[in-house]
Amino acid sequence: MNIKRLLAIPVMLLAVAATAKVVLPQLFQDGMVVQRNKPIPVWGKASAGEHIIVTLNKKACETTADADGRWRVDLPQMKAGGPFVLKVTGTEPTDGSARADGAEGVSELVVTDVLIGDVWLCSGQSNIDVTVERVYPWYTETIDGYENLGIRLFRVQNETDTHGMKDDIRPTSINWKPVTKHNAWHFSAVGYFLGKRMFEKSGVPQGIIVNSWGGTPIEAWVAADSLRQDYPLLVEKTRFYDNPEYVKAQMRANQQADQRWNALLNEKDPGLVMVDGTNRFTALDYDDAAWAEANQYASDWAFATDGTTATGAQPKKHPVVGSLWLRQHVTIDKAHAGKPARLLLGTLFDADYTYVNGRQVGVTYYQYPPRRYDVPEGLLREGDNVITVRFVNKCGVAHFIKEKPYLLAFGDDRFSLNPLPRDIVPLAETWKYHAGAEMPPCPSGDVSLQNLPATLYNAVVYPLAPYALSGVVWYQGESNTGNPAPYEAMLTKLVNGWRQLWQQPQLPFVVVQLANYMQPSEQPQESAWARVREAQRQVATKLPHVGLATAIDLGETVDIHPLRKRELADRIGRCFDKLVYKDKKSVQMPMLLTAKAGDGQAILTFDQPLRPGELQEFEVAGDDGRFQNVAATADGCRIVVSSSVDRVRWVRHAWKDNPIRLNAYSVEGLPVPPFEVAVDE
């Protein structure tokens, strides 16, 4: 295929004749990528009895719309190439009768710039959602310099349905856009890097469909009929919300409550009093000498004292719900005065409004996004400057997240975090703080339909089939760590159910094993995160054509959304090398084959050589089921686990929320995924 030829092809809007009655799903738009080397399903709607002819790349199929106006053809499989034109033509019923809608003649749809290559569906929760913009500081040079019209991006618009399966998805703003920095900026970083990697691997067009929703549990993505077999009460939860009037009323009430809460907060907040056109507490010349000092990592500034207490009793405190103000003075020298800068404020809980010298430079409405605010040219002055942060919390305790950068960055490399910019002014940990307005919790009723069983399967999975795919990436599980026991069964239902829906019993899946997260522990712990990881490994072990891409060493202690998505995409791609491309030379993650008992030890055998030496994060348990840390050594394809336990029954590896000392790697540098295994006698 001649990729250079694509540069001359503009991405055009779908051309639809004014009289057209033929309708295609949202997936069929200009710039689309269809799957090579497989039959290509094309389907849609028309008038009942209408004769449909579909042509692509000199291949044609025809059919007749049924009584409901539905039609489908399967074009023959084709080699990679393009661009081509997909044409769908509808004509009057072949028996000569009038069309049911009274229209006459021919209707036609034309989809241009169609590529034939590999199509990948990336689905799950927020770690698939994490955008190129979010990870940009880690990969500035790559993202700045990369464009490829042979990679097309499609983002499924979020939607739910409690009633049943939808016919189609909603229109979306990212609809088969070619890869440029602009087009990819708000697209999935995992999807972006996967497309780049697989294009470099195969040299053929790549289509990346991202279908994800942050915070959603796995049961939302599984068909109701499948769940009903084993979890009937779970499915009943959805029926409670199967009343549009109730849902609308509750959502309207929540919105009104939120608006009223914010209005009352702003009315009470003394820092929002306007003085000379500036919020009082944000002005550079505001006298904050009387404000108390606090370390940003202490918690005292985020608490308020309760009412009167008994004489001699220790005053009780409670977290402030409402607003809190913090100010920090920063001295800027003549060389940096007036220059544009980037203010990094790590990650904050929960919402923040941030100001520099009285001007608002950024706002973030919830805890997860990193605070990276651009300070415009001319705002910083020589000498004293002030940064003001207004925290707004509706629950929990306001706080700064440790292990994140807090600084002002200057220069052309100020957007980079890998490495950090060369020219920086660090912020101090000490701030001055002042109370804002304290509020009662904001009332709300939960109508998060996206978290209910089957609602996402109905609305955004079912309508995508039978669009031909090369493989599926599933990155989800964080929202099921509260109850990990059913996860293996749920994931099995999801894989089998999607394969049945797509009528591809061998549809390749790659499951991402959850990243390390939260505070490390030196001692064994019963980790729900580890339970979900083991469920993911078991599904990849038991089901055919399922790969496992572990992220166990790519996480962050303080961030549930780690940034190293390029490395993760590479591991996902390696799985597809094996599952899809049948590449025997592709380096894979080391996988456990056997675990056998020895004399006071257990011997673990892997499918490839490991880096030799002493290993961390291994545990064993005997008949009592109580795990203890043990020594382990890698030698060739084996790990020997030594123990004082008389009879080793179980071995665990990296069985913690955050097994930060993990050092079991293949010779090629890929980590041994976490596991729990029974030892054979």
mmCIF file of C-alpha atoms in Angstrom, residues 232-371:
data_model
loop_
_atom_site.group_PDB
_atom_site.id
_atom_site.type_symbol
_atom_site.label_atom_id
_atom_site.label_comp_id
_atom_site.label_asym_id
_atom_site.label_seq_id
_atom_site.Cartn_x
_atom_site.Cartn_y
_atom_site.Cartn_z
ATOM 1 C CA PRO A 232 -30.407 -12.557 38.929
ATOM 2 C CA LEU A 233 -30.580 -10.027 41.777
ATOM 3 C CA LEU A 234 -27.783 -8.002 40.212
ATOM 4 C CA VAL A 235 -29.805 -7.613 37.024
ATOM 5 C CA GLU A 236 -32.822 -6.519 39.070
ATOM 6 C CA LYS A 237 -30.874 -3.367 40.014
ATOM 7 C CA THR A 238 -31.231 -2.156 36.459
ATOM 8 C CA ARG A 239 -35.001 -2.614 36.441
ATOM 9 C CA PHE A 240 -35.301 -0.131 39.298
ATOM 10 C CA TYR A 241 -34.031 2.569 36.929
ATOM 11 C CA ASP A 242 -36.040 1.362 33.954
ATOM 12 C CA ASN A 243 -38.285 4.397 34.288
ATOM 13 C CA PRO A 244 -37.171 7.360 32.186
ATOM 14 C CA GLU A 245 -39.351 9.838 34.053
ATOM 15 C CA TYR A 246 -37.860 8.829 37.397
ATOM 16 C CA VAL A 247 -34.306 9.011 36.053
ATOM 17 C CA LYS A 248 -34.872 12.416 34.461
ATOM 18 C CA ALA A 249 -36.459 13.762 37.625
ATOM 19 C CA GLN A 250 -33.628 12.465 39.805
ATOM 20 C CA MET A 251 -30.930 13.785 37.491
ATOM 21 C CA ARG A 252 -32.684 17.143 37.340
ATOM 22 C CA ALA A 253 -32.902 17.222 41.122
ATOM 23 C CA ASN A 254 -29.199 16.374 41.448
ATOM 24 C CA GLN A 255 -28.275 19.102 39.001
ATOM 25 C CA GLN A 256 -30.401 21.657 40.823
ATOM 26 C CA ALA A 257 -28.975 20.584 44.188
ATOM 27 C CA ASP A 258 -25.430 20.928 42.851
ATOM 28 C CA GLN A 259 -26.131 24.364 41.395
ATOM 29 C CA ARG A 260 -27.757 25.518 44.628
ATOM 30 C CA TRP A 261 -24.892 24.155 46.735
ATOM 31 C CA ASN A 262 -22.320 26.022 44.640
ATOM 32 C CA ALA A 263 -24.370 29.219 44.708
ATOM 33 C CA LEU A 264 -24.661 29.142 48.506
ATOM 34 C CA LEU A 265 -20.939 28.349 48.827
ATOM 35 C CA ASN A 266 -19.992 31.299 46.637
ATOM 36 C CA GLU A 267 -22.330 33.633 48.535
ATOM 37 C CA LYS A 268 -20.701 32.733 51.839
ATOM 38 C CA ASP A 269 -17.070 32.576 50.726
ATOM 39 C CA PRO A 270 -15.203 35.690 51.937
ATOM 40 C CA GLY A 271 -12.421 35.145 49.428
ATOM 41 C CA LEU A 272 -14.739 35.783 46.493
ATOM 42 C CA VAL A 273 -15.551 39.357 47.516
ATOM 43 C CA MET A 274 -14.448 41.488 44.572
ATOM 44 C CA VAL A 275 -11.907 44.253 45.216
ATOM 45 C CA ASP A 276 -10.807 46.337 42.219
ATOM 46 C CA GLY A 277 -12.031 43.627 39.873
ATOM 47 C CA THR A 278 -10.148 40.804 41.605
ATOM 48 C CA ASN A 279 -11.245 38.141 44.065
ATOM 49 C CA ARG A 280 -10.143 39.448 47.422
ATOM 50 C CA PHE A 281 -7.942 36.520 48.536
ATOM 51 C CA THR A 282 -6.182 36.176 45.171
ATOM 52 C CA ALA A 283 -4.810 39.709 44.783
ATOM 53 C CA LEU A 284 -1.057 40.126 44.883
ATOM 54 C CA ASP A 285 -1.301 43.089 47.250
ATOM 55 C CA TYR A 286 -3.725 41.387 49.647
ATOM 56 C CA ASP A 287 -2.273 41.368 53.172
ATOM 57 C CA ASP A 288 -2.103 37.721 54.269
ATOM 58 C CA ALA A 289 0.230 38.309 57.216
ATOM 59 C CA ALA A 290 -2.425 37.124 59.665
ATOM 60 C CA TRP A 291 -3.019 33.834 57.832
ATOM 61 C CA ALA A 292 -1.759 30.698 59.531
ATOM 62 C CA GLU A 293 1.029 28.605 58.030
ATOM 63 C CA ALA A 294 0.700 24.933 57.138
ATOM 64 C CA ASN A 295 2.685 22.246 55.413
ATOM 65 C CA GLN A 296 0.842 21.048 52.333
ATOM 66 C CA TYR A 297 1.258 17.401 53.381
ATOM 67 C CA ALA A 298 -0.096 17.986 56.901
ATOM 68 C CA SER A 299 -3.835 17.682 57.419
ATOM 69 C CA ASP A 300 -4.585 20.292 60.085
ATOM 70 C CA TRP A 301 -5.432 23.038 57.584
ATOM 71 C CA ALA A 302 -8.195 20.901 56.055
ATOM 72 C CA PHE A 303 -10.057 20.421 59.350
ATOM 73 C CA ALA A 304 -12.321 22.667 61.421
ATOM 74 C CA THR A 305 -13.011 22.516 65.132
ATOM 75 C CA ASP A 306 -16.384 21.228 66.279
ATOM 76 C CA GLY A 307 -18.660 23.270 68.543
ATOM 77 C CA THR A 308 -18.215 23.676 72.270
ATOM 78 C CA THR A 309 -16.793 20.756 74.209
ATOM 79 C CA ALA A 310 -16.809 19.818 77.861
ATOM 80 C CA THR A 311 -14.338 21.672 80.055
ATOM 81 C CA GLY A 312 -10.889 20.133 79.729
ATOM 82 C CA ALA A 313 -11.905 17.897 76.838
ATOM 83 C CA GLN A 314 -9.796 17.784 73.696
ATOM 84 C CA PRO A 315 -11.573 19.710 70.909
ATOM 85 C CA LYS A 316 -12.843 17.475 68.166
ATOM 86 C CA LYS A 317 -12.274 18.275 64.539
ATOM 87 C CA HIS A 318 -13.934 17.363 61.268
ATOM 88 C CA PRO A 319 -12.940 17.692 57.599
ATOM 89 C CA VAL A 320 -14.066 20.923 55.997
ATOM 90 C CA VAL A 321 -16.782 20.467 53.410
ATOM 91 C CA GLY A 322 -16.869 23.669 51.425
ATOM 92 C CA SER A 323 -13.919 25.876 50.493
ATOM 93 C CA LEU A 324 -10.400 26.523 51.784
ATOM 94 C CA TRP A 325 -7.827 29.060 50.583
ATOM 95 C CA LEU A 326 -4.055 28.642 50.370
ATOM 96 C CA ARG A 327 -1.494 31.225 49.266
ATOM 97 C CA GLN A 328 2.212 30.960 48.520
ATOM 98 C CA HIS A 329 4.593 33.788 47.680
ATOM 99 C CA VAL A 330 7.206 33.072 45.017
ATOM 100 C CA THR A 331 10.161 35.289 44.149
ATOM 101 C CA ILE A 332 10.885 35.617 40.436
ATOM 102 C CA ASP A 333 14.186 37.072 39.243
ATOM 103 C CA LYS A 334 14.658 39.500 36.389
ATOM 104 C CA ALA A 335 15.652 36.748 33.936
ATOM 105 C CA HIS A 336 12.283 34.986 34.337
ATOM 106 C CA ALA A 337 9.996 37.958 34.862
ATOM 107 C CA GLY A 338 7.342 38.293 32.177
ATOM 108 C CA LYS A 339 8.134 34.971 30.559
ATOM 109 C CA PRO A 340 5.494 32.293 29.995
ATOM 110 C CA ALA A 341 5.643 29.431 32.444
ATOM 111 C CA ARG A 342 3.879 26.236 33.363
ATOM 112 C CA LEU A 343 2.602 25.840 36.902
ATOM 113 C CA LEU A 344 2.613 22.249 38.128
ATOM 114 C CA LEU A 345 0.513 21.627 41.219
ATOM 115 C CA GLY A 346 0.739 17.858 41.330
ATOM 116 C CA THR A 347 -2.682 16.392 41.960
ATOM 117 C CA LEU A 348 -5.174 17.855 44.404
ATOM 118 C CA PHE A 349 -8.283 16.657 46.192
ATOM 119 C CA ASP A 350 -10.896 17.548 45.150
ATOM 120 C CA ALA A 351 -11.644 20.593 42.983
ATOM 121 C CA ASP A 352 -9.394 23.618 42.710
ATOM 122 C CA TYR A 353 -9.473 27.140 41.311
ATOM 123 C CA THR A 354 -5.929 28.394 40.904
ATOM 124 C CA TYR A 355 -4.735 31.978 40.491
ATOM 125 C CA VAL A 356 -1.425 33.715 39.823
ATOM 126 C CA ASN A 357 -1.218 37.365 40.890
ATOM 127 C CA GLY A 358 -5.002 37.595 40.964
ATOM 128 C CA ARG A 359 -5.653 36.053 37.553
ATOM 129 C CA GLN A 360 -7.227 32.613 37.294
ATOM 130 C CA VAL A 361 -4.888 30.307 35.359
ATOM 131 C CA GLY A 362 -6.725 27.017 35.799
ATOM 132 C CA VAL A 363 -9.605 25.082 37.259
ATOM 133 C CA THR A 364 -10.122 21.338 37.694
ATOM 134 C CA TYR A 365 -13.384 19.948 38.976
ATOM 135 C CA TYR A 366 -12.327 16.571 40.381
ATOM 136 C CA GLN A 367 -9.309 14.901 41.936
ATOM 137 C CA TYR A 368 -7.655 12.788 39.247
ATOM 138 C CA PRO A 369 -6.294 15.100 36.518
ATOM 139 C CA PRO A 370 -2.803 16.490 37.135
ATOM 140 C CA ARG A 371 -2.790 20.233 37.614
#
